[in-house]
Coordinates of C-alpha atoms in Angstrom, one line a residue:
A5 CA 0.0 0.0 0.0
N6 CA 1.1 3.6 -0.6
R7 CA 1.9 4.9 2.9
G8 CA 2.9 8.3 1.3
N9 CA -0.7 8.9 0.4
A10 CA -1.8 7.8 3.9
M11 CA 0.5 10.3 5.6
T12 CA -0.7 13.1 3.4
I13 CA -4.3 12.8 4.2
K14 CA -3.6 12.2 7.9
D15 CA -1.4 15.3 8.0
Q16 CA -4.3 17.3 6.5
L17 CA -6.7 16.0 9.1
R18 CA -4.3 16.6 12.0
A19 CA -3.8 20.2 10.8
L20 CA -7.5 20.7 10.9
K21 CA -8.2 18.9 14.1
P22 CA -4.9 18.9 16.2
K23 CA -6.5 16.8 18.9
G24 CA -7.0 14.0 16.4
G25 CA -10.0 11.8 15.9
R26 CA -11.6 8.9 14.1
I27 CA -13.6 8.9 10.8
A28 CA -15.8 6.0 9.7
I29 CA -16.0 5.4 6.0
Q30 CA -19.0 3.3 4.9
H31 CA -18.0 1.5 1.6
K32 CA -21.6 0.5 1.0
Y33 CA -22.5 -2.0 -1.7
P34 CA -23.3 0.0 -4.9
H35 CA -26.8 -1.3 -5.6
R36 CA -27.5 1.4 -8.1
V37 CA -24.4 0.4 -10.2
Q38 CA -25.5 -3.3 -10.0
R39 CA -28.9 -2.4 -11.4
T40 CA -27.2 -0.3 -14.1
Y41 CA -24.9 -3.2 -15.1
E42 CA -27.8 -5.6 -15.3
A43 CA -29.8 -3.1 -17.4
E44 CA -26.9 -2.7 -19.8
L45 CA -26.6 -6.5 -20.3
R46 CA -30.4 -6.8 -20.8
K47 CA -30.2 -4.0 -23.4
L48 CA -27.5 -5.9 -25.2
L49 CA -29.6 -9.1 -25.2
A50 CA -32.7 -7.2 -26.4
R51 CA -30.8 -5.9 -29.4
L52 CA -29.6 -9.4 -30.2
E53 CA -33.1 -10.7 -30.0
R54 CA -34.4 -7.9 -32.3
D55 CA -31.7 -8.5 -34.9
I56 CA -32.3 -12.3 -34.9
N57 CA -36.1 -11.7 -35.4
E58 CA -35.4 -9.3 -38.2
M59 CA -33.4 -12.1 -40.0
V60 CA -35.9 -14.8 -39.3
K61 CA -39.3 -13.1 -40.2
P62 CA -38.6 -12.5 -43.9
A63 CA -37.0 -15.9 -44.3
I64 CA -40.1 -17.7 -43.1
A65 CA -42.3 -15.5 -45.4
E66 CA -40.2 -16.5 -48.4
D67 CA -40.2 -20.3 -47.5
I68 CA -36.4 -20.5 -47.6
R69 CA -34.2 -23.3 -48.8
T70 CA -31.6 -25.2 -46.8
D71 CA -28.7 -23.2 -48.2
S72 CA -30.5 -20.0 -47.2
L73 CA -30.9 -21.3 -43.7
S74 CA -27.1 -21.8 -43.5
D75 CA -26.7 -18.2 -44.5
I76 CA -29.0 -17.1 -41.6
M77 CA -27.0 -19.3 -39.2
R78 CA -23.8 -17.5 -40.2
S79 CA -25.4 -14.1 -40.0
I80 CA -26.7 -14.9 -36.5
A81 CA -23.2 -16.0 -35.4
D82 CA -21.7 -12.8 -36.8
L83 CA -23.9 -10.7 -34.4
V84 CA -21.3 -11.0 -31.6
G85 CA -19.0 -8.7 -33.4
R86 CA -21.7 -6.2 -34.3
T87 CA -23.5 -5.7 -31.0
L88 CA -22.8 -3.3 -28.2
S89 CA -19.2 -3.5 -27.0
G90 CA -18.7 -5.6 -23.9
D91 CA -15.5 -3.7 -23.2
A92 CA -17.3 -0.3 -23.2
I93 CA -20.0 -1.6 -20.9
A94 CA -17.5 -3.0 -18.4
R95 CA -15.5 0.2 -18.4
R96 CA -18.5 2.4 -17.7
V97 CA -19.5 0.1 -14.8
A98 CA -16.0 -0.1 -13.4
A99 CA -15.7 3.7 -13.4
A100 CA -19.1 4.0 -11.7
V101 CA -18.0 1.7 -8.8
A102 CA -14.7 3.6 -8.4
N103 CA -16.5 6.9 -8.4
S104 CA -19.0 5.7 -5.8
N105 CA -16.1 4.6 -3.6
E106 CA -14.4 8.0 -3.9
Q107 CA -17.6 9.8 -3.1
Q108 CA -18.1 7.7 0.1
I109 CA -14.6 8.6 1.3
S110 CA -14.9 12.3 0.5
K111 CA -18.4 12.6 2.1
A112 CA -17.3 10.8 5.2
V113 CA -14.3 13.1 5.8
A114 CA -16.3 16.3 5.0
R115 CA -19.1 15.2 7.3
A116 CA -16.7 14.5 10.2
I117 CA -14.6 17.7 10.1
G118 CA -16.9 20.1 8.3
V119 CA -14.6 20.9 5.4
N120 CA -13.5 19.3 2.2
V121 CA -10.1 17.6 2.2
L122 CA -8.0 16.8 -0.8
I123 CA -8.1 13.0 -1.0
P124 CA -4.8 11.7 -2.5
G125 CA -4.9 10.1 -6.0
S126 CA -5.8 6.5 -6.3
G127 CA -3.9 3.6 -8.0
V128 CA -7.0 1.5 -8.5
S129 CA -6.6 1.5 -12.2
D130 CA -4.8 -1.8 -12.3
K131 CA -7.5 -3.6 -10.4
M132 CA -10.2 -1.9 -12.5
E133 CA -8.4 -2.9 -15.7
A134 CA -8.2 -6.6 -14.6
W135 CA -11.9 -6.5 -13.8
V136 CA -12.8 -4.9 -17.1
I137 CA -10.8 -7.6 -19.0
E138 CA -12.5 -10.4 -17.0
N139 CA -16.0 -9.0 -17.4
T140 CA -15.6 -8.3 -21.1
G141 CA -14.9 -12.0 -21.4
R142 CA -18.0 -12.8 -19.4
I143 CA -20.2 -10.5 -21.5
T144 CA -18.8 -12.1 -24.7
S145 CA -19.4 -15.6 -23.4
M146 CA -23.0 -14.6 -22.4
Q147 CA -23.6 -13.3 -26.0
R148 CA -22.2 -16.5 -27.6
D149 CA -24.2 -18.7 -25.3
Y150 CA -27.4 -16.8 -26.2
I151 CA -26.6 -16.9 -29.9
Q152 CA -26.0 -20.6 -29.7
R153 CA -29.4 -21.1 -28.1
A154 CA -31.0 -18.8 -30.6
Q155 CA -29.4 -20.8 -33.5
N156 CA -30.8 -24.0 -32.1
V157 CA -34.2 -22.5 -31.8
V158 CA -34.1 -21.2 -35.4
S159 CA -32.8 -24.3 -37.0
G160 CA -35.2 -26.5 -35.1
G161 CA -38.1 -24.2 -35.9
F162 CA -37.4 -24.3 -39.7
R163 CA -37.1 -28.1 -39.6
Q164 CA -40.4 -28.4 -37.9
G165 CA -42.1 -25.8 -40.1
Q166 CA -42.9 -23.5 -37.2
S167 CA -44.7 -20.1 -37.8
Y168 CA -42.8 -16.9 -37.1
R169 CA -45.0 -16.3 -34.1
D170 CA -44.0 -19.7 -32.5
M171 CA -40.4 -19.2 -33.4
A172 CA -40.3 -15.7 -31.9
K173 CA -41.8 -17.0 -28.7
N174 CA -39.0 -19.6 -28.5
I175 CA -36.3 -17.0 -29.2
Q176 CA -37.9 -14.9 -26.4
A177 CA -37.6 -17.9 -24.1
A178 CA -33.9 -18.2 -25.0
T179 CA -33.5 -14.5 -24.1
G180 CA -35.1 -15.1 -20.7
I181 CA -32.4 -17.7 -19.9
S182 CA -29.7 -15.2 -20.8
Q183 CA -31.4 -12.4 -18.8
R184 CA -31.2 -14.6 -15.7
Q185 CA -27.5 -15.1 -16.5
A186 CA -27.1 -11.4 -16.8
K187 CA -28.6 -10.8 -13.4
L188 CA -26.2 -13.3 -11.8
I189 CA -23.2 -11.7 -13.5
A190 CA -24.2 -8.2 -12.3
R191 CA -24.9 -9.4 -8.7
D192 CA -21.6 -11.3 -8.4
Q193 CA -19.2 -9.0 -10.3
I194 CA -20.2 -5.7 -8.7
G195 CA -19.5 -7.1 -5.3
S196 CA -16.1 -8.4 -6.2
L197 CA -15.1 -5.1 -7.9
N198 CA -16.3 -3.0 -5.0
A199 CA -14.3 -5.2 -2.6
A200 CA -11.1 -4.9 -4.7
V201 CA -11.4 -1.1 -5.0
T202 CA -12.3 -0.6 -1.4
Q203 CA -9.3 -2.6 -0.1
Q204 CA -6.8 -0.9 -2.3
R205 CA -8.2 2.5 -1.7
D206 CA -8.2 2.0 2.1
E207 CA -4.7 0.6 2.2
E208 CA -3.5 3.6 0.2
L209 CA -5.0 5.8 3.0
G210 CA -3.3 3.8 5.7
I211 CA -6.3 1.8 6.7
D212 CA -5.6 -1.8 7.6
F213 CA -8.7 -2.7 9.6
Y214 CA -12.4 -2.6 8.9
T215 CA -15.7 -3.5 10.5
W216 CA -17.7 -6.1 8.7
R217 CA -21.2 -5.0 7.6
N218 CA -23.8 -7.2 6.0
A219 CA -26.9 -6.3 4.0
G220 CA -29.2 -7.1 6.9
D221 CA -31.7 -9.1 4.9
R222 CA -32.9 -12.6 4.2
R223 CA -30.2 -13.3 1.6
V224 CA -27.3 -12.8 4.0
R225 CA -25.4 -16.1 4.6
G226 CA -26.1 -17.4 8.1
N227 CA -29.2 -15.3 8.9
P228 CA -31.2 -17.7 11.2
S229 CA -34.5 -16.6 9.7
G230 CA -33.1 -16.1 6.2
L231 CA -32.7 -18.1 3.0
Y232 CA -29.3 -19.6 3.9
P233 CA -29.3 -20.2 7.7
K234 CA -26.9 -23.2 7.5
S235 CA -24.4 -21.6 5.1
R236 CA -20.8 -22.8 5.5
Y237 CA -19.6 -19.2 6.0
D238 CA -21.7 -17.1 8.4
H239 CA -21.8 -13.5 7.2
W240 CA -24.6 -12.7 9.6
E241 CA -22.5 -13.5 12.6
R242 CA -19.6 -11.4 11.3
E243 CA -21.7 -8.2 11.5
G244 CA -19.8 -5.6 13.7
R245 CA -16.6 -7.7 13.9
V246 CA -13.2 -6.2 13.1
Y247 CA -10.9 -7.8 10.5
R248 CA -7.6 -6.9 8.9
Y249 CA -7.5 -6.7 5.1
N250 CA -4.5 -8.9 4.7
N251 CA -5.9 -11.5 7.1
P252 CA -9.6 -11.9 6.1
P253 CA -12.0 -14.7 7.0
A254 CA -11.6 -18.0 5.1
D255 CA -13.9 -17.0 2.3
G256 CA -12.4 -13.5 1.9
N257 CA -13.1 -9.8 2.6
P258 CA -16.7 -8.3 2.3
G259 CA -17.9 -8.6 -1.3
E260 CA -15.3 -11.2 -2.4
P261 CA -17.3 -14.4 -1.9
I262 CA -19.7 -15.2 -4.8
Q263 CA -22.8 -12.9 -4.8
C264 CA -21.8 -11.3 -1.5
R265 CA -23.3 -7.9 -0.8
C266 CA -21.5 -7.3 2.5
W267 CA -19.2 -4.2 2.8
A268 CA -16.4 -2.8 4.8
E269 CA -16.7 0.1 7.3
A270 CA -13.2 1.5 7.5
I271 CA -11.8 3.8 10.1
I272 CA -9.2 6.6 9.6
E273 CA -7.5 7.3 12.9
F274 CA -5.4 10.5 13.1

């Protein structure tokens, strides 16, 4: 971690409050960004569905031959390269998570001491770039999986002599499967990125410890009255406990486990 940055912000705080103090930073789970990510993926799938339907409808009307069906299959396969860029989506989402994190730090400091303090620059770009690369791959895989399902629907529909209406319903069903996949991607990946950005940013500011905070609902692992009361790792029981970033629980820091929406409440002491 960059301790030079940590000393800089603590020096500013001590100059403003010579007696010292403690500031709690709530790195809350960015639900709004998760919803945005899922919406972006759904938009991508909707565009694919529309393009496939536009290829299929005239072909059925013209009672196409087998060689024409092969052309349609190739055209559907080519849609991956012509749809919305997975890289662009991932970069927008990563920037939104980083911005949310920065705002939480700035607001916590301003609220505690009554004035704005210059927060040192962050080196989170490497973690963000790694996340962008991984999620671009996930988005591309989601598109390819959807297109494969759509191709199966179209080829099977033509062999069975289906109407356009029936085929469109089956394409829509394939879209629904991929939309559920999109929801899982957004829920899991936003938590992991928020966890990575939070840890690196806190360590840059000289923060090694945090208090574990959970989402407080039925989906929290270990909640006795929730959906997963017998989960192997009990995130409900960890609420309020203090951990060190470089010595986390067995399944990781808040947000790192699959689909974890827990978050770290960090403390700056000066």
